[in-house]
mmCIF file of C-alpha atoms in Angstrom:
data_model
loop_
_atom_site.group_PDB
_atom_site.id
_atom_site.type_symbol
_atom_site.label_atom_id
_atom_site.label_comp_id
_atom_site.label_asym_id
_atom_site.label_seq_id
_atom_site.Cartn_x
_atom_site.Cartn_y
_atom_site.Cartn_z
ATOM 1 C CA UNK A 1 -12.634 29.493 -8.984
ATOM 2 C CA UNK A 2 -15.745 27.914 -10.558
ATOM 3 C CA UNK A 3 -15.914 27.364 -14.297
ATOM 4 C CA UNK A 4 -17.900 29.987 -16.196
ATOM 5 C CA UNK A 5 -20.648 29.167 -18.669
ATOM 6 C CA UNK A 6 -19.480 29.322 -22.296
ATOM 7 C CA UNK A 7 -22.883 30.262 -23.744
ATOM 8 C CA UNK A 8 -22.906 33.838 -25.131
ATOM 9 C CA UNK A 9 -24.625 36.434 -22.893
ATOM 10 C CA UNK A 10 -24.942 33.954 -20.010
ATOM 11 C CA UNK A 11 -23.551 35.184 -16.678
ATOM 12 C CA UNK A 12 -23.377 31.752 -15.058
ATOM 13 C CA UNK A 13 -20.612 31.780 -12.379
ATOM 14 C CA UNK A 14 -19.383 35.220 -13.417
ATOM 15 C CA UNK A 15 -20.239 36.670 -10.001
ATOM 16 C CA UNK A 16 -21.703 35.739 -6.615
ATOM 17 C CA UNK A 17 -25.263 36.425 -7.754
ATOM 18 C CA UNK A 18 -25.016 33.932 -10.607
ATOM 19 C CA UNK A 19 -23.775 30.772 -8.905
ATOM 20 C CA UNK A 20 -24.736 27.745 -10.997
ATOM 21 C CA UNK A 21 -23.763 24.151 -11.639
ATOM 22 C CA UNK A 22 -21.906 23.552 -14.885
ATOM 23 C CA UNK A 23 -21.352 20.532 -17.098
ATOM 24 C CA UNK A 24 -18.476 19.650 -19.409
ATOM 25 C CA UNK A 25 -18.995 18.894 -23.074
ATOM 26 C CA UNK A 26 -19.766 15.217 -23.738
ATOM 27 C CA UNK A 27 -17.026 12.848 -24.836
ATOM 28 C CA UNK A 28 -19.360 11.134 -27.297
ATOM 29 C CA UNK A 29 -18.736 12.806 -30.665
ATOM 30 C CA UNK A 30 -22.347 12.612 -31.896
ATOM 31 C CA UNK A 31 -23.728 14.119 -28.702
ATOM 32 C CA UNK A 32 -21.006 16.772 -28.685
ATOM 33 C CA UNK A 33 -21.996 17.819 -32.214
ATOM 34 C CA UNK A 34 -25.620 18.152 -31.082
ATOM 35 C CA UNK A 35 -24.483 20.486 -28.306
ATOM 36 C CA UNK A 36 -22.441 22.602 -30.715
ATOM 37 C CA UNK A 37 -25.339 22.848 -33.160
ATOM 38 C CA UNK A 38 -27.722 23.819 -30.364
ATOM 39 C CA UNK A 39 -25.556 26.573 -28.880
ATOM 40 C CA UNK A 40 -25.819 29.848 -30.844
ATOM 41 C CA UNK A 41 -22.082 30.461 -30.944
ATOM 42 C CA UNK A 42 -20.266 30.481 -34.282
ATOM 43 C CA UNK A 43 -16.799 28.940 -34.751
ATOM 44 C CA UNK A 44 -16.578 27.936 -31.097
ATOM 45 C CA UNK A 45 -13.526 25.903 -30.091
ATOM 46 C CA UNK A 46 -14.052 23.536 -27.168
ATOM 47 C CA UNK A 47 -11.301 23.268 -24.559
ATOM 48 C CA UNK A 48 -11.028 21.212 -21.397
ATOM 49 C CA UNK A 49 -12.296 24.249 -19.471
ATOM 50 C CA UNK A 50 -15.387 24.810 -21.636
ATOM 51 C CA UNK A 51 -18.606 24.312 -19.670
ATOM 52 C CA UNK A 52 -22.361 24.899 -20.004
ATOM 53 C CA UNK A 53 -24.478 25.755 -16.982
ATOM 54 C CA UNK A 54 -27.743 24.243 -15.777
ATOM 55 C CA UNK A 55 -29.782 27.227 -16.988
ATOM 56 C CA UNK A 56 -29.677 25.925 -20.552
ATOM 57 C CA UNK A 57 -31.217 22.522 -19.823
ATOM 58 C CA UNK A 58 -34.806 21.558 -19.105
ATOM 59 C CA UNK A 59 -35.652 20.766 -15.480
ATOM 60 C CA UNK A 60 -36.160 17.081 -16.194
ATOM 61 C CA UNK A 61 -32.728 16.820 -17.847
ATOM 62 C CA UNK A 62 -30.749 17.714 -14.707
ATOM 63 C CA UNK A 63 -30.510 15.267 -11.790
ATOM 64 C CA UNK A 64 -30.241 17.076 -8.449
ATOM 65 C CA UNK A 65 -31.201 14.251 -6.067
ATOM 66 C CA UNK A 66 -30.538 10.541 -5.754
ATOM 67 C CA UNK A 67 -32.453 7.795 -3.973
ATOM 68 C CA UNK A 68 -31.127 4.806 -2.074
ATOM 69 C CA UNK A 69 -33.144 1.739 -1.059
ATOM 70 C CA UNK A 70 -32.076 0.095 2.223
ATOM 71 C CA UNK A 71 -33.032 -3.559 1.992
ATOM 72 C CA UNK A 72 -32.767 -4.307 5.739
ATOM 73 C CA UNK A 73 -35.229 -1.627 6.807
ATOM 74 C CA UNK A 74 -37.218 -1.319 3.601
ATOM 75 C CA UNK A 75 -36.628 2.421 3.607
ATOM 76 C CA UNK A 76 -35.973 4.594 0.586
ATOM 77 C CA UNK A 77 -33.731 7.543 1.337
ATOM 78 C CA UNK A 78 -33.543 10.591 -0.916
ATOM 79 C CA UNK A 79 -30.517 12.852 -0.764
ATOM 80 C CA UNK A 80 -29.332 15.874 -2.681
ATOM 81 C CA UNK A 81 -26.321 15.308 -4.900
ATOM 82 C CA UNK A 82 -23.244 17.336 -4.091
ATOM 83 C CA UNK A 83 -22.689 17.798 -7.828
ATOM 84 C CA UNK A 84 -25.751 17.660 -10.117
ATOM 85 C CA UNK A 85 -25.607 15.350 -13.115
ATOM 86 C CA UNK A 86 -27.160 15.402 -16.558
ATOM 87 C CA UNK A 87 -29.426 12.688 -17.840
ATOM 88 C CA UNK A 88 -28.071 10.592 -20.677
ATOM 89 C CA UNK A 89 -28.350 12.283 -24.095
ATOM 90 C CA UNK A 90 -29.414 15.636 -22.603
ATOM 91 C CA UNK A 91 -28.926 18.534 -25.032
ATOM 92 C CA UNK A 92 -28.978 22.254 -24.098
ATOM 93 C CA UNK A 93 -32.035 23.988 -25.533
ATOM 94 C CA UNK A 94 -32.767 27.094 -23.434
ATOM 95 C CA UNK A 95 -31.029 30.315 -24.524
ATOM 96 C CA UNK A 96 -33.272 33.225 -23.448
ATOM 97 C CA UNK A 97 -30.715 36.048 -23.647
ATOM 98 C CA UNK A 98 -28.510 34.619 -26.346
ATOM 99 C CA UNK A 99 -28.168 36.438 -29.688
ATOM 100 C CA UNK A 100 -28.429 34.119 -32.658
ATOM 101 C CA UNK A 101 -25.207 33.740 -34.623
ATOM 102 C CA UNK A 102 -26.671 31.573 -37.335
ATOM 103 C CA UNK A 103 -27.497 33.470 -40.464
ATOM 104 C CA UNK A 104 -30.103 32.143 -42.870
ATOM 105 C CA UNK A 105 -30.753 32.742 -46.530
ATOM 106 C CA UNK A 106 -34.455 33.082 -47.064
ATOM 107 C CA UNK A 107 -34.472 32.854 -50.809
ATOM 108 C CA UNK A 108 -32.624 30.529 -53.119
ATOM 109 C CA UNK A 109 -30.227 32.254 -55.575
ATOM 110 C CA UNK A 110 -31.627 30.177 -58.446
ATOM 111 C CA UNK A 111 -35.108 31.538 -57.717
ATOM 112 C CA UNK A 112 -33.684 35.046 -57.694
ATOM 113 C CA UNK A 113 -32.205 34.477 -61.130
ATOM 114 C CA UNK A 114 -35.528 33.161 -62.399
ATOM 115 C CA UNK A 115 -37.265 36.258 -61.071
ATOM 116 C CA UNK A 116 -34.682 38.382 -62.857
ATOM 117 C CA UNK A 117 -35.322 36.520 -66.100
ATOM 118 C CA UNK A 118 -39.095 36.884 -65.748
ATOM 119 C CA UNK A 119 -38.745 40.577 -64.969
ATOM 120 C CA UNK A 120 -36.627 41.061 -68.096
ATOM 121 C CA UNK A 121 -39.282 39.392 -70.236
ATOM 122 C CA UNK A 122 -41.987 41.514 -68.649
ATOM 123 C CA UNK A 123 -39.926 44.634 -69.290
ATOM 124 C CA UNK A 124 -39.595 43.738 -72.971
ATOM 125 C CA UNK A 125 -43.356 43.232 -73.260
ATOM 126 C CA UNK A 126 -44.062 46.604 -71.638
ATOM 127 C CA UNK A 127 -41.638 48.373 -73.978
ATOM 128 C CA UNK A 128 -43.266 46.693 -76.968
ATOM 129 C CA UNK A 129 -46.737 47.743 -75.836
ATOM 130 C CA UNK A 130 -45.520 51.238 -75.116
ATOM 131 C CA UNK A 131 -44.520 51.742 -78.728
ATOM 132 C CA UNK A 132 -48.083 50.935 -79.841
ATOM 133 C CA UNK A 133 -50.054 52.949 -77.259
ATOM 134 C CA UNK A 134 -51.579 56.398 -77.520
ATOM 135 C CA UNK A 135 -49.799 59.353 -75.842
ATOM 136 C CA UNK A 136 -52.285 59.351 -72.926
ATOM 137 C CA UNK A 137 -51.652 55.723 -72.032
ATOM 138 C CA UNK A 138 -47.899 55.978 -72.607
ATOM 139 C CA UNK A 139 -47.508 58.062 -69.449
ATOM 140 C CA UNK A 140 -48.965 55.299 -67.252
ATOM 141 C CA UNK A 141 -46.885 52.626 -68.924
ATOM 142 C CA UNK A 142 -43.789 54.790 -68.582
ATOM 143 C CA UNK A 143 -44.218 54.851 -64.795
ATOM 144 C CA UNK A 144 -44.548 51.066 -64.695
ATOM 145 C CA UNK A 145 -41.504 50.787 -66.912
ATOM 146 C CA UNK A 146 -39.476 52.964 -64.549
ATOM 147 C CA UNK A 147 -40.430 50.797 -61.561
ATOM 148 C CA UNK A 148 -39.524 47.615 -63.423
ATOM 149 C CA UNK A 149 -36.119 49.004 -64.348
ATOM 150 C CA UNK A 150 -35.479 49.941 -60.741
ATOM 151 C CA UNK A 151 -36.379 46.428 -59.618
ATOM 152 C CA UNK A 152 -34.092 44.944 -62.253
ATOM 153 C CA UNK A 153 -31.312 47.212 -61.078
ATOM 154 C CA UNK A 154 -31.577 45.960 -57.503
ATOM 155 C CA UNK A 155 -31.979 42.232 -58.163
ATOM 156 C CA UNK A 156 -28.410 41.486 -59.389
ATOM 157 C CA UNK A 157 -26.998 43.122 -56.255
ATOM 158 C CA UNK A 158 -29.030 40.790 -54.037
ATOM 159 C CA UNK A 159 -27.999 37.758 -56.065
ATOM 160 C CA UNK A 160 -24.370 38.791 -55.885
ATOM 161 C CA UNK A 161 -24.491 39.166 -52.099
ATOM 162 C CA UNK A 162 -26.141 35.752 -51.680
ATOM 163 C CA UNK A 163 -23.615 34.062 -53.958
ATOM 164 C CA UNK A 164 -20.807 35.773 -52.054
ATOM 165 C CA UNK A 165 -22.233 34.517 -48.758
ATOM 166 C CA UNK A 166 -22.523 30.985 -50.133
ATOM 167 C CA UNK A 167 -18.925 31.132 -51.299
ATOM 168 C CA UNK A 168 -17.743 32.283 -47.859
ATOM 169 C CA UNK A 169 -19.726 29.538 -46.118
ATOM 170 C CA UNK A 170 -18.213 26.892 -48.415
ATOM 171 C CA UNK A 171 -14.726 28.260 -47.746
ATOM 172 C CA UNK A 172 -15.278 28.302 -43.963
ATOM 173 C CA UNK A 173 -16.533 24.714 -43.986
ATOM 174 C CA UNK A 174 -13.303 23.587 -45.674
ATOM 175 C CA UNK A 175 -10.866 25.573 -43.527
ATOM 176 C CA UNK A 176 -12.335 25.769 -40.010
ATOM 177 C CA UNK A 177 -12.835 23.080 -37.384
ATOM 178 C CA UNK A 178 -14.276 22.913 -33.873
ATOM 179 C CA UNK A 179 -13.213 19.428 -32.776
ATOM 180 C CA UNK A 180 -10.604 16.767 -33.461
ATOM 181 C CA UNK A 181 -12.658 14.858 -36.036
ATOM 182 C CA UNK A 182 -13.236 18.012 -38.056
ATOM 183 C CA UNK A 183 -9.512 18.750 -37.819
ATOM 184 C CA UNK A 184 -8.688 15.307 -39.240
ATOM 185 C CA UNK A 185 -11.122 15.813 -42.116
ATOM 186 C CA UNK A 186 -9.684 19.260 -42.778
ATOM 187 C CA UNK A 187 -6.143 17.873 -42.898
ATOM 188 C CA UNK A 188 -7.277 15.089 -45.223
ATOM 189 C CA UNK A 189 -8.789 17.645 -47.617
ATOM 190 C CA UNK A 190 -5.566 19.683 -47.889
ATOM 191 C CA UNK A 191 -2.102 19.013 -49.268
ATOM 192 C CA UNK A 192 1.030 19.681 -47.245
ATOM 193 C CA UNK A 193 4.619 20.318 -48.227
ATOM 194 C CA UNK A 194 6.835 17.267 -48.702
ATOM 195 C CA UNK A 195 8.937 18.791 -45.926
ATOM 196 C CA UNK A 196 6.388 17.371 -43.469
ATOM 197 C CA UNK A 197 5.269 13.835 -42.728
ATOM 198 C CA UNK A 198 1.710 13.789 -41.350
ATOM 199 C CA UNK A 199 0.826 11.106 -38.792
ATOM 200 C CA UNK A 200 -2.176 10.443 -36.555
ATOM 201 C CA UNK A 201 -1.216 8.830 -33.254
ATOM 202 C CA UNK A 202 -2.880 8.600 -29.825
ATOM 203 C CA UNK A 203 -5.451 11.330 -30.563
ATOM 204 C CA UNK A 204 -2.747 13.658 -31.871
ATOM 205 C CA UNK A 205 -2.094 14.921 -35.370
ATOM 206 C CA UNK A 206 1.669 15.047 -35.846
ATOM 207 C CA UNK A 207 3.659 16.972 -38.455
ATOM 208 C CA UNK A 208 7.227 15.676 -38.456
ATOM 209 C CA UNK A 209 10.326 16.681 -40.405
ATOM 210 C CA UNK A 210 12.879 13.884 -40.613
ATOM 211 C CA UNK A 211 16.518 14.511 -41.441
ATOM 212 C CA UNK A 212 19.406 12.111 -42.032
ATOM 213 C CA UNK A 213 22.967 12.951 -40.973
ATOM 214 C CA UNK A 214 25.737 10.435 -41.680
ATOM 215 C CA UNK A 215 23.112 7.786 -42.233
ATOM 216 C CA UNK A 216 21.460 8.452 -38.864
ATOM 217 C CA UNK A 217 17.799 9.565 -38.989
ATOM 218 C CA UNK A 218 16.484 12.142 -36.544
ATOM 219 C CA UNK A 219 13.398 14.276 -36.022
ATOM 220 C CA UNK A 220 14.346 17.907 -36.568
ATOM 221 C CA UNK A 221 10.974 19.589 -36.265
ATOM 222 C CA UNK A 222 7.782 18.214 -34.742
ATOM 223 C CA UNK A 223 4.408 19.921 -34.495
ATOM 224 C CA UNK A 224 1.488 18.265 -32.695
ATOM 225 C CA UNK A 225 -2.208 19.109 -32.307
ATOM 226 C CA UNK A 226 -4.071 17.252 -29.556
ATOM 227 C CA UNK A 227 -7.758 16.398 -29.182
ATOM 228 C CA UNK A 228 -8.399 19.763 -27.475
ATOM 229 C CA UNK A 229 -6.876 21.502 -30.531
ATOM 230 C CA UNK A 230 -3.782 22.697 -28.649
ATOM 231 C CA UNK A 231 -0.751 23.050 -30.923
ATOM 232 C CA UNK A 232 2.755 22.377 -29.568
ATOM 233 C CA UNK A 233 6.104 22.315 -31.360
ATOM 234 C CA UNK A 234 9.676 21.161 -30.789
ATOM 235 C CA UNK A 235 13.094 21.460 -32.420
ATOM 236 C CA UNK A 236 15.600 18.636 -31.922
ATOM 237 C CA UNK A 237 13.461 17.389 -28.996
ATOM 238 C CA UNK A 238 13.588 20.842 -27.387
ATOM 239 C CA UNK A 239 10.218 22.438 -26.790
ATOM 240 C CA UNK A 240 9.541 25.674 -28.693
ATOM 241 C CA UNK A 241 7.867 28.215 -26.447
ATOM 242 C CA UNK A 242 7.183 30.900 -29.025
ATOM 243 C CA UNK A 243 6.483 31.101 -32.746
ATOM 244 C CA UNK A 244 6.439 34.555 -34.335
ATOM 245 C CA UNK A 245 4.647 36.665 -31.725
ATOM 246 C CA UNK A 246 2.557 33.768 -30.427
ATOM 247 C CA UNK A 247 3.412 31.796 -27.282
ATOM 248 C CA UNK A 248 3.072 28.029 -27.573
ATOM 249 C CA UNK A 249 0.983 26.009 -27.024
ATOM 250 C CA UNK A 250 -1.734 27.814 -28.960
ATOM 251 C CA UNK A 251 -5.333 26.788 -29.688
ATOM 252 C CA UNK A 252 -6.077 26.478 -33.405
ATOM 253 C CA UNK A 253 -9.430 26.398 -35.189
ATOM 254 C CA UNK A 254 -8.430 27.127 -38.778
ATOM 255 C CA UNK A 255 -6.200 25.139 -41.133
ATOM 256 C CA UNK A 256 -4.570 28.374 -42.296
ATOM 257 C CA UNK A 257 -3.179 28.883 -38.792
ATOM 258 C CA UNK A 258 -1.548 25.473 -39.051
ATOM 259 C CA UNK A 259 -0.137 26.256 -42.502
ATOM 260 C CA UNK A 260 1.346 29.546 -41.240
ATOM 261 C CA UNK A 261 3.202 27.837 -38.402
ATOM 262 C CA UNK A 262 4.418 24.950 -40.566
ATOM 263 C CA UNK A 263 5.586 27.342 -43.296
ATOM 264 C CA UNK A 264 7.409 29.481 -40.752
ATOM 265 C CA UNK A 265 9.396 26.526 -39.438
ATOM 266 C CA UNK A 266 10.074 25.208 -42.933
ATOM 267 C CA UNK A 267 11.472 28.533 -44.194
ATOM 268 C CA UNK A 268 13.809 28.856 -41.230
ATOM 269 C CA UNK A 269 14.934 25.236 -41.248
ATOM 270 C CA UNK A 270 18.544 24.115 -41.783
ATOM 271 C CA UNK A 271 20.848 21.469 -40.382
ATOM 272 C CA UNK A 272 23.628 21.971 -37.875
ATOM 273 C CA UNK A 273 24.193 23.219 -34.337
ATOM 274 C CA UNK A 274 24.606 26.903 -35.280
ATOM 275 C CA UNK A 275 21.184 26.848 -36.888
ATOM 276 C CA UNK A 276 19.708 25.338 -33.733
ATOM 277 C CA UNK A 277 21.192 28.150 -31.622
ATOM 278 C CA UNK A 278 19.715 30.829 -33.893
ATOM 279 C CA UNK A 279 16.319 29.188 -33.933
ATOM 280 C CA UNK A 280 16.416 28.711 -30.200
ATOM 281 C CA UNK A 281 17.124 32.405 -29.666
ATOM 282 C CA UNK A 282 14.400 33.426 -32.072
ATOM 283 C CA UNK A 283 11.651 31.152 -30.791
ATOM 284 C CA UNK A 284 12.284 31.029 -27.049
#
């Protein structure tokens, strides 16, 4: 079965009428980030099966044919490639049917606050003038005053929503990740229980719990996250196939998912064979 395109709303390879060539995400981290920024898909986690089809690249970025020069005859032969290739540093840029998932804030919150301050001053001036005007002119000023008050009433709500959005974006940037480098940064920015020893080894982030029985050290629990963000776990070198209601391995994209799994193992941890049997029954 051909790989399907991972771009939202694209039907590449979803049926016989949409047969296309697809390309895997680049290994180069910088180029991979450019792809992720270009694709309008929020919080997307890349896996080994994630692909993007040819429809999202410019014609001159996809190589469909190759040429071969035969020195003996002086001929140049052109042949179609069985599998099209991308030119070096090609970045997807064509998304005709794709809804944008990137929200933008048109106005800076600080400017909103300044507008609020200016409006308050203007309101004070109008009220001062109103007290000195004749009855005929007071009616006109009263209408302006009413409009100003309504504007002032609405402005704090807008500021509050923008500040709330900024707060959420800051929180997401510290807790979510879409690739292994972002995972490493996320782990570095958080503190973990002393129950766990955190190690990076061979493109894996390892969370290990060491125990000592009769002077002999052993690894009781081990949790690993690989470069594709797949999380696996083991107990006493026995693979754990299920944690809570989730089968393992599981793809993670948020540090809170990792904390939940680590906390679950830590709470249920104890030494001894009977404990291993209970945990084995519960997790498998």
